[in-house]
mmCIF file with all atom_site columns, C-alpha atoms and ligand atoms in Angstrom:
data_model
loop_
_atom_site.group_PDB
_atom_site.id
_atom_site.type_symbol
_atom_site.label_atom_id
_atom_site.label_alt_id
_atom_site.label_comp_id
_atom_site.label_asym_id
_atom_site.label_entity_id
_atom_site.label_seq_id
_atom_site.pdbx_PDB_ins_code
_atom_site.Cartn_x
_atom_site.Cartn_y
_atom_site.Cartn_z
_atom_site.occupancy
_atom_site.B_iso_or_equiv
_atom_site.pdbx_formal_charge
_atom_site.auth_seq_id
_atom_site.auth_comp_id
_atom_site.auth_asym_id
_atom_site.auth_atom_id
_atom_site.pdbx_PDB_model_num
ATOM   1   C  CA  . MET L 1 1   ? 178.510 55.048 181.710 1.00 52.00 ? 1   MET L CA  1
ATOM   2   C  CA  . ASP L 1 2   ? 181.694 56.203 180.065 1.00 52.00 ? 2   ASP L CA  1
ATOM   3   C  CA  . ARG L 1 3   ? 181.341 59.685 178.537 1.00 56.00 ? 3   ARG L CA  1
ATOM   4   C  CA  . THR L 1 4   ? 185.109 60.147 178.218 1.00 54.00 ? 4   THR L CA  1
ATOM   5   C  CA  . VAL L 1 5   ? 185.994 63.050 176.091 1.00 55.00 ? 5   VAL L CA  1
ATOM   6   C  CA  . GLY L 1 6   ? 189.611 62.063 175.352 1.00 54.00 ? 6   GLY L CA  1
ATOM   7   C  CA  . GLN L 1 7   ? 192.363 64.507 174.596 1.00 50.00 ? 7   GLN L CA  1
ATOM   8   C  CA  . LEU L 1 8   ? 191.468 67.944 175.750 1.00 56.00 ? 8   LEU L CA  1
ATOM   9   C  CA  . SER L 1 9   ? 194.558 69.822 174.718 1.00 69.00 ? 9   SER L CA  1
ATOM   10  C  CA  . PRO L 1 10  ? 195.460 70.967 171.171 1.00 74.00 ? 10  PRO L CA  1
ATOM   11  C  CA  . ASP L 1 11  ? 199.088 70.321 172.208 1.00 78.00 ? 11  ASP L CA  1
ATOM   12  C  CA  . SER L 1 12  ? 198.544 66.555 171.998 1.00 91.00 ? 12  SER L CA  1
ATOM   13  C  CA  . CYS L 1 13  ? 196.118 66.653 169.004 1.00 97.00 ? 13  CYS L CA  1
ATOM   14  C  CA  . ILE L 1 14  ? 197.244 64.918 165.841 1.00 98.00 ? 14  ILE L CA  1
ATOM   15  C  CA  . PHE L 1 15  ? 194.849 67.046 163.649 1.00 98.00 ? 15  PHE L CA  1
ATOM   16  C  CA  . CYS L 1 16  ? 196.242 70.286 165.141 1.00 98.00 ? 16  CYS L CA  1
ATOM   17  C  CA  . ALA L 1 17  ? 199.658 68.926 164.294 1.00 98.00 ? 17  ALA L CA  1
ATOM   18  C  CA  . ILE L 1 18  ? 198.543 68.460 160.711 1.00 98.00 ? 18  ILE L CA  1
ATOM   19  C  CA  . VAL L 1 19  ? 197.153 72.074 160.611 1.00 98.00 ? 19  VAL L CA  1
ATOM   20  C  CA  . ALA L 1 20  ? 200.426 73.321 161.948 1.00 98.00 ? 20  ALA L CA  1
ATOM   21  C  CA  . GLY L 1 21  ? 202.411 71.424 159.289 1.00 97.00 ? 21  GLY L CA  1
ATOM   22  C  CA  . GLN L 1 22  ? 204.045 69.315 162.042 1.00 97.00 ? 22  GLN L CA  1
ATOM   23  C  CA  . ALA L 1 23  ? 202.491 66.021 160.983 1.00 98.00 ? 23  ALA L CA  1
ATOM   24  C  CA  . PRO L 1 24  ? 202.064 64.688 157.412 1.00 98.00 ? 24  PRO L CA  1
ATOM   25  C  CA  . ALA L 1 25  ? 198.740 64.676 155.631 1.00 98.00 ? 25  ALA L CA  1
ATOM   26  C  CA  . VAL L 1 26  ? 197.570 64.229 152.046 1.00 98.00 ? 26  VAL L CA  1
ATOM   27  C  CA  . VAL L 1 27  ? 195.654 67.483 151.716 1.00 98.00 ? 27  VAL L CA  1
ATOM   28  C  CA  . VAL L 1 28  ? 192.926 67.918 149.132 1.00 98.00 ? 28  VAL L CA  1
ATOM   29  C  CA  . TYR L 1 29  ? 191.633 71.338 150.145 1.00 98.00 ? 29  TYR L CA  1
ATOM   30  C  CA  . GLU L 1 30  ? 192.545 74.170 152.562 1.00 98.00 ? 30  GLU L CA  1
ATOM   31  C  CA  . ASP L 1 31  ? 191.162 77.627 153.264 1.00 98.00 ? 31  ASP L CA  1
ATOM   32  C  CA  . ALA L 1 32  ? 191.449 80.114 156.145 1.00 98.00 ? 32  ALA L CA  1
ATOM   33  C  CA  . HIS L 1 33  ? 189.148 78.112 158.440 1.00 98.00 ? 33  HIS L CA  1
ATOM   34  C  CA  . THR L 1 34  ? 189.267 74.524 157.294 1.00 98.00 ? 34  THR L CA  1
ATOM   35  C  CA  . MET L 1 35  ? 191.352 71.624 155.980 1.00 98.00 ? 35  MET L CA  1
ATOM   36  C  CA  . ALA L 1 36  ? 190.380 68.502 154.095 1.00 99.00 ? 36  ALA L CA  1
ATOM   37  C  CA  . PHE L 1 37  ? 192.766 65.554 153.880 1.00 99.00 ? 37  PHE L CA  1
ATOM   38  C  CA  . MET L 1 38  ? 192.754 61.807 153.146 1.00 98.00 ? 38  MET L CA  1
ATOM   39  C  CA  . ASP L 1 39  ? 191.821 59.497 156.001 1.00 98.00 ? 39  ASP L CA  1
ATOM   40  C  CA  . ILE L 1 40  ? 194.933 57.390 156.732 1.00 98.00 ? 40  ILE L CA  1
ATOM   41  C  CA  . ASN L 1 41  ? 192.800 54.234 157.189 1.00 98.00 ? 41  ASN L CA  1
ATOM   42  C  CA  . PRO L 1 42  ? 189.976 54.781 154.691 1.00 98.00 ? 42  PRO L CA  1
ATOM   43  C  CA  . ALA L 1 43  ? 186.652 53.042 154.876 1.00 98.00 ? 43  ALA L CA  1
ATOM   44  C  CA  . THR L 1 44  ? 186.549 53.176 151.089 1.00 98.00 ? 44  THR L CA  1
ATOM   45  C  CA  . ARG L 1 45  ? 188.886 54.612 148.444 1.00 98.00 ? 45  ARG L CA  1
ATOM   46  C  CA  . GLY L 1 46  ? 188.469 58.379 148.516 1.00 98.00 ? 46  GLY L CA  1
ATOM   47  C  CA  . HIS L 1 47  ? 187.584 58.768 152.265 1.00 98.00 ? 47  HIS L CA  1
ATOM   48  C  CA  . VAL L 1 48  ? 188.262 62.392 153.219 1.00 99.00 ? 48  VAL L CA  1
ATOM   49  C  CA  . LEU L 1 49  ? 188.209 64.125 156.615 1.00 99.00 ? 49  LEU L CA  1
ATOM   50  C  CA  . VAL L 1 50  ? 187.126 67.757 156.887 1.00 99.00 ? 50  VAL L CA  1
ATOM   51  C  CA  . ILE L 1 51  ? 188.178 69.716 159.961 1.00 99.00 ? 51  ILE L CA  1
ATOM   52  C  CA  . PRO L 1 52  ? 188.113 73.246 161.364 1.00 98.00 ? 52  PRO L CA  1
ATOM   53  C  CA  . LYS L 1 53  ? 191.658 74.576 161.764 1.00 98.00 ? 53  LYS L CA  1
ATOM   54  C  CA  . LYS L 1 54  ? 190.690 75.910 165.198 1.00 98.00 ? 54  LYS L CA  1
ATOM   55  C  CA  . HIS L 1 55  ? 190.788 73.048 167.720 1.00 98.00 ? 55  HIS L CA  1
ATOM   56  C  CA  . ALA L 1 56  ? 187.413 71.908 168.953 1.00 98.00 ? 56  ALA L CA  1
ATOM   57  C  CA  . ARG L 1 57  ? 186.931 68.554 170.695 1.00 98.00 ? 57  ARG L CA  1
ATOM   58  C  CA  . ASP L 1 58  ? 183.581 67.564 169.196 1.00 98.00 ? 58  ASP L CA  1
ATOM   59  C  CA  . ILE L 1 59  ? 180.163 68.833 168.187 1.00 98.00 ? 59  ILE L CA  1
ATOM   60  C  CA  . PHE L 1 60  ? 179.572 70.084 171.742 1.00 98.00 ? 60  PHE L CA  1
ATOM   61  C  CA  . ASP L 1 61  ? 182.716 72.135 171.686 1.00 98.00 ? 61  ASP L CA  1
ATOM   62  C  CA  . VAL L 1 62  ? 182.762 73.597 168.140 1.00 98.00 ? 62  VAL L CA  1
ATOM   63  C  CA  . ASP L 1 63  ? 181.619 77.190 167.463 1.00 97.00 ? 63  ASP L CA  1
ATOM   64  C  CA  . GLU L 1 64  ? 178.593 77.441 165.232 1.00 98.00 ? 64  GLU L CA  1
ATOM   65  C  CA  . GLU L 1 65  ? 180.562 79.786 162.891 1.00 98.00 ? 65  GLU L CA  1
ATOM   66  C  CA  . GLU L 1 66  ? 183.412 77.272 162.590 1.00 98.00 ? 66  GLU L CA  1
ATOM   67  C  CA  . ALA L 1 67  ? 180.891 74.506 161.938 1.00 98.00 ? 67  ALA L CA  1
ATOM   68  C  CA  . LEU L 1 68  ? 179.354 76.587 159.110 1.00 98.00 ? 68  LEU L CA  1
ATOM   69  C  CA  . HIS L 1 69  ? 182.800 76.895 157.514 1.00 98.00 ? 69  HIS L CA  1
ATOM   70  C  CA  . VAL L 1 70  ? 183.358 73.114 157.927 1.00 99.00 ? 70  VAL L CA  1
ATOM   71  C  CA  . MET L 1 71  ? 180.026 72.326 156.252 1.00 98.00 ? 71  MET L CA  1
ATOM   72  C  CA  . ARG L 1 72  ? 180.815 74.616 153.326 1.00 98.00 ? 72  ARG L CA  1
ATOM   73  C  CA  . THR L 1 73  ? 184.022 72.637 152.781 1.00 99.00 ? 73  THR L CA  1
ATOM   74  C  CA  . VAL L 1 74  ? 182.204 69.333 153.161 1.00 99.00 ? 74  VAL L CA  1
ATOM   75  C  CA  . VAL L 1 75  ? 179.806 70.258 150.340 1.00 99.00 ? 75  VAL L CA  1
ATOM   76  C  CA  . ARG L 1 76  ? 182.745 71.196 148.165 1.00 98.00 ? 76  ARG L CA  1
ATOM   77  C  CA  . VAL L 1 77  ? 184.646 68.010 148.916 1.00 99.00 ? 77  VAL L CA  1
ATOM   78  C  CA  . ALA L 1 78  ? 181.593 65.812 148.429 1.00 99.00 ? 78  ALA L CA  1
ATOM   79  C  CA  . LYS L 1 79  ? 180.914 67.358 145.028 1.00 98.00 ? 79  LYS L CA  1
ATOM   80  C  CA  . ALA L 1 80  ? 184.590 67.006 144.067 1.00 98.00 ? 80  ALA L CA  1
ATOM   81  C  CA  . ILE L 1 81  ? 184.528 63.317 145.130 1.00 98.00 ? 81  ILE L CA  1
ATOM   82  C  CA  . ASP L 1 82  ? 181.385 62.765 143.101 1.00 98.00 ? 82  ASP L CA  1
ATOM   83  C  CA  . LYS L 1 83  ? 183.046 64.393 140.028 1.00 98.00 ? 83  LYS L CA  1
ATOM   84  C  CA  . ALA L 1 84  ? 186.423 62.788 140.410 1.00 98.00 ? 84  ALA L CA  1
ATOM   85  C  CA  . LEU L 1 85  ? 185.553 59.256 141.502 1.00 98.00 ? 85  LEU L CA  1
ATOM   86  C  CA  . GLN L 1 86  ? 181.954 58.876 140.368 1.00 98.00 ? 86  GLN L CA  1
ATOM   87  C  CA  . PRO L 1 87  ? 180.813 56.791 143.394 1.00 98.00 ? 87  PRO L CA  1
ATOM   88  C  CA  . ASP L 1 88  ? 177.286 55.310 143.564 1.00 98.00 ? 88  ASP L CA  1
ATOM   89  C  CA  . GLY L 1 89  ? 176.677 57.417 146.755 1.00 98.00 ? 89  GLY L CA  1
ATOM   90  C  CA  . VAL L 1 90  ? 178.378 59.355 149.517 1.00 98.00 ? 90  VAL L CA  1
ATOM   91  C  CA  . ASN L 1 91  ? 178.011 59.202 153.295 1.00 98.00 ? 91  ASN L CA  1
ATOM   92  C  CA  . LEU L 1 92  ? 178.749 62.035 155.770 1.00 98.00 ? 92  LEU L CA  1
ATOM   93  C  CA  . ILE L 1 93  ? 179.590 60.601 159.138 1.00 98.00 ? 93  ILE L CA  1
ATOM   94  C  CA  . GLN L 1 94  ? 180.512 62.465 162.306 1.00 98.00 ? 94  GLN L CA  1
ATOM   95  C  CA  . ALA L 1 95  ? 181.380 60.875 165.712 1.00 98.00 ? 95  ALA L CA  1
ATOM   96  C  CA  . ASN L 1 96  ? 181.204 62.464 169.222 1.00 98.00 ? 96  ASN L CA  1
ATOM   97  C  CA  . ARG L 1 97  ? 182.626 60.702 172.278 1.00 98.00 ? 97  ARG L CA  1
ATOM   98  C  CA  . ARG L 1 98  ? 183.804 57.220 172.627 1.00 97.00 ? 98  ARG L CA  1
ATOM   99  C  CA  . ALA L 1 99  ? 180.273 55.744 172.847 1.00 97.00 ? 99  ALA L CA  1
ATOM   100 C  CA  . ALA L 1 100 ? 179.770 57.066 169.319 1.00 97.00 ? 100 ALA L CA  1
ATOM   101 C  CA  . PHE L 1 101 ? 183.142 55.672 168.087 1.00 95.00 ? 101 PHE L CA  1
ATOM   102 C  CA  . GLN L 1 102 ? 185.039 58.959 168.156 1.00 98.00 ? 102 GLN L CA  1
ATOM   103 C  CA  . SER L 1 103 ? 188.766 58.148 168.184 1.00 98.00 ? 103 SER L CA  1
ATOM   104 C  CA  . VAL L 1 104 ? 190.333 61.528 167.309 1.00 98.00 ? 104 VAL L CA  1
ATOM   105 C  CA  . TYR L 1 105 ? 189.178 64.342 169.607 1.00 98.00 ? 105 TYR L CA  1
ATOM   106 C  CA  . HIS L 1 106 ? 189.363 67.164 167.092 1.00 98.00 ? 106 HIS L CA  1
ATOM   107 C  CA  . PHE L 1 107 ? 185.958 67.786 165.453 1.00 98.00 ? 107 PHE L CA  1
ATOM   108 C  CA  . HIS L 1 108 ? 185.811 66.249 161.955 1.00 98.00 ? 108 HIS L CA  1
ATOM   109 C  CA  . ILE L 1 109 ? 183.355 65.150 159.352 1.00 99.00 ? 109 ILE L CA  1
ATOM   110 C  CA  . HIS L 1 110 ? 183.972 61.956 157.320 1.00 98.00 ? 110 HIS L CA  1
ATOM   111 C  CA  . VAL L 1 111 ? 183.130 62.230 153.619 1.00 99.00 ? 111 VAL L CA  1
ATOM   112 C  CA  . ILE L 1 112 ? 182.959 58.681 152.420 1.00 98.00 ? 112 ILE L CA  1
ATOM   113 C  CA  . PRO L 1 113 ? 182.347 57.686 148.807 1.00 98.00 ? 113 PRO L CA  1
ATOM   114 C  CA  . ARG L 1 114 ? 180.163 54.573 148.558 1.00 98.00 ? 114 ARG L CA  1
ATOM   115 C  CA  . TRP L 1 115 ? 179.827 51.839 145.993 1.00 98.00 ? 115 TRP L CA  1
ATOM   116 C  CA  . TRP L 1 116 ? 177.155 49.148 145.879 1.00 98.00 ? 116 TRP L CA  1
ATOM   117 C  CA  . ASP L 1 117 ? 179.757 46.473 146.437 1.00 97.00 ? 117 ASP L CA  1
ATOM   118 C  CA  . ASP L 1 118 ? 181.978 48.288 148.999 1.00 98.00 ? 118 ASP L CA  1
ATOM   119 C  CA  . GLY L 1 119 ? 181.069 45.895 151.776 1.00 97.00 ? 119 GLY L CA  1
ATOM   120 C  CA  . LEU L 1 120 ? 180.209 48.532 154.375 1.00 97.00 ? 120 LEU L CA  1
ATOM   121 C  CA  . VAL L 1 121 ? 177.124 47.902 156.542 1.00 96.00 ? 121 VAL L CA  1
ATOM   122 C  CA  . PRO L 1 122 ? 174.523 50.301 158.036 1.00 94.00 ? 122 PRO L CA  1
ATOM   123 C  CA  . ILE L 1 123 ? 175.334 51.601 161.480 1.00 92.00 ? 123 ILE L CA  1
ATOM   124 C  CA  . TRP L 1 124 ? 171.741 51.250 162.695 1.00 93.00 ? 124 TRP L CA  1
ATOM   125 C  CA  . ARG L 1 125 ? 168.619 49.157 162.326 1.00 94.00 ? 125 ARG L CA  1
ATOM   126 C  CA  . HIS L 1 126 ? 165.357 51.049 161.926 1.00 93.00 ? 126 HIS L CA  1
ATOM   127 C  CA  . GLN L 1 127 ? 163.038 50.139 164.826 1.00 94.00 ? 127 GLN L CA  1
ATOM   128 C  CA  . ARG L 1 128 ? 159.397 50.919 165.437 1.00 95.00 ? 128 ARG L CA  1
ATOM   129 C  CA  . GLU L 1 129 ? 158.737 53.489 168.148 1.00 96.00 ? 129 GLU L CA  1
ATOM   130 C  CA  . ASP L 1 130 ? 155.624 54.268 170.160 1.00 97.00 ? 130 ASP L CA  1
ATOM   131 C  CA  . PRO L 1 131 ? 154.234 57.630 168.867 1.00 97.00 ? 131 PRO L CA  1
ATOM   132 C  CA  . GLN L 1 132 ? 153.776 58.791 172.453 1.00 98.00 ? 132 GLN L CA  1
ATOM   133 C  CA  . VAL L 1 133 ? 157.467 58.189 173.161 1.00 98.00 ? 133 VAL L CA  1
ATOM   134 C  CA  . LEU L 1 134 ? 158.354 60.142 170.019 1.00 97.00 ? 134 LEU L CA  1
ATOM   135 C  CA  . ARG L 1 135 ? 156.349 63.092 171.327 1.00 98.00 ? 135 ARG L CA  1
ATOM   136 C  CA  . GLU L 1 136 ? 157.879 62.963 174.808 1.00 98.00 ? 136 GLU L CA  1
ATOM   137 C  CA  . VAL L 1 137 ? 161.429 62.782 173.544 1.00 98.00 ? 137 VAL L CA  1
ATOM   138 C  CA  . ALA L 1 138 ? 160.745 65.619 171.050 1.00 98.00 ? 138 ALA L CA  1
ATOM   139 C  CA  . ALA L 1 139 ? 159.375 67.741 173.901 1.00 98.00 ? 139 ALA L CA  1
ATOM   140 C  CA  . LYS L 1 140 ? 162.568 67.283 175.906 1.00 98.00 ? 140 LYS L CA  1
ATOM   141 C  CA  . ILE L 1 141 ? 164.756 68.231 172.954 1.00 98.00 ? 141 ILE L CA  1
ATOM   142 C  CA  . ARG L 1 142 ? 162.521 71.275 172.051 1.00 98.00 ? 142 ARG L CA  1
ATOM   143 C  CA  . GLU L 1 143 ? 162.805 72.460 175.672 1.00 97.00 ? 143 GLU L CA  1
ATOM   144 C  CA  . ALA L 1 144 ? 166.591 72.013 175.662 1.00 98.00 ? 144 ALA L CA  1
ATOM   145 C  CA  . ILE L 1 145 ? 167.021 74.002 172.404 1.00 96.00 ? 145 ILE L CA  1
ATOM   146 C  CA  . GLY L 1 146 ? 165.214 76.914 174.048 1.00 82.00 ? 146 GLY L CA  1
HETATM 147 P  P1  . LIG A 2 .   ? 186.716 59.009 164.334 1.00 68.78 ? 201 LIG A P1  1
HETATM 148 O  O1  . LIG A 2 .   ? 186.777 57.555 164.739 1.00 68.78 ? 201 LIG A O1  1
HETATM 149 O  O2  . LIG A 2 .   ? 185.389 59.478 163.807 1.00 68.78 ? 201 LIG A O2  1
HETATM 150 O  O3  . LIG A 2 .   ? 187.198 59.904 165.487 1.00 68.78 ? 201 LIG A O3  1
HETATM 151 O  O4  . LIG A 2 .   ? 187.668 59.170 163.103 1.00 68.78 ? 201 LIG A O4  1
HETATM 152 C  C1  . LIG A 2 .   ? 189.022 59.434 163.217 1.00 68.78 ? 201 LIG A C1  1
HETATM 153 C  C2  . LIG A 2 .   ? 189.625 59.095 161.853 1.00 68.78 ? 201 LIG A C2  1
HETATM 154 O  O5  . LIG A 2 .   ? 190.876 59.757 161.772 1.00 68.78 ? 201 LIG A O5  1
HETATM 155 C  C3  . LIG A 2 .   ? 189.849 57.634 161.546 1.00 68.78 ? 201 LIG A C3  1
HETATM 156 O  O6  . LIG A 2 .   ? 189.044 57.287 160.411 1.00 68.78 ? 201 LIG A O6  1
HETATM 157 C  C4  . LIG A 2 .   ? 191.347 57.508 161.351 1.00 68.78 ? 201 LIG A C4  1
HETATM 158 O  O7  . LIG A 2 .   ? 191.669 56.586 160.340 1.00 68.78 ? 201 LIG A O7  1
HETATM 159 C  C5  . LIG A 2 .   ? 191.717 58.896 161.002 1.00 68.78 ? 201 LIG A C5  1
HETATM 160 N  N1  . LIG A 2 .   ? 193.075 59.323 161.308 1.00 68.78 ? 201 LIG A N1  1
HETATM 161 C  C6  . LIG A 2 .   ? 193.675 59.119 162.503 1.00 68.78 ? 201 LIG A C6  1
HETATM 162 N  N2  . LIG A 2 .   ? 194.975 59.704 162.386 1.00 68.78 ? 201 LIG A N2  1
HETATM 163 C  C7  . LIG A 2 .   ? 195.080 60.255 161.169 1.00 68.78 ? 201 LIG A C7  1
HETATM 164 C  C8  . LIG A 2 .   ? 196.097 60.958 160.502 1.00 68.78 ? 201 LIG A C8  1
HETATM 165 N  N3  . LIG A 2 .   ? 197.310 61.185 161.091 1.00 68.78 ? 201 LIG A N3  1
HETATM 166 N  N4  . LIG A 2 .   ? 195.854 61.297 159.229 1.00 68.78 ? 201 LIG A N4  1
HETATM 167 C  C9  . LIG A 2 .   ? 194.745 61.087 158.614 1.00 68.78 ? 201 LIG A C9  1
HETATM 168 N  N5  . LIG A 2 .   ? 193.695 60.380 159.225 1.00 68.78 ? 201 LIG A N5  1
HETATM 169 C  C10 . LIG A 2 .   ? 193.896 60.004 160.465 1.00 68.78 ? 201 LIG A C10 1
HETATM 170 ZN ZN1 . LIG A 2 .   ? 193.110 69.670 167.459 1.00 68.78 ? 202 LIG A ZN1 1
#
């Protein structure tokens, strides 16, 4: 199956261009490690993207330290959205690889304000799973974490 990782080089990365000031963005927050700016095609009004300034392709490529900085900014942005726009809820969404709908290959977290009538739909259906399968899958993941 297609596990394409997309652009590998920061040279051709639109979010790196935004960090460098070479592409426009409507910025809401910036610090030494992170930037937060408005999504150009928002899912709802107030949809913000939070990125590390240092290029990382996706969750598999990002340093844990950089991810910590990103998460700190995500918390700040979510609280600011809640205060400023008073949504009914907020989703954090983060995509890795094409199969998961990643389209920009610079790690980012979507902070999306939600309203009861915003028309968005859940991205998964809850399904019953055999408890034995749960245990087998968990064992594989535990072993991989090390
Ligand atoms: P994803 O599909 O999770 O990779 O999300 C990429 C997001 O980046 C999409 O929601 C796009 O609308 C957004 N996007 C793409 N280019 C830009 C840009 N130049 N400025 C702001 N947002 C962008
Ligand atoms: Zn980049």
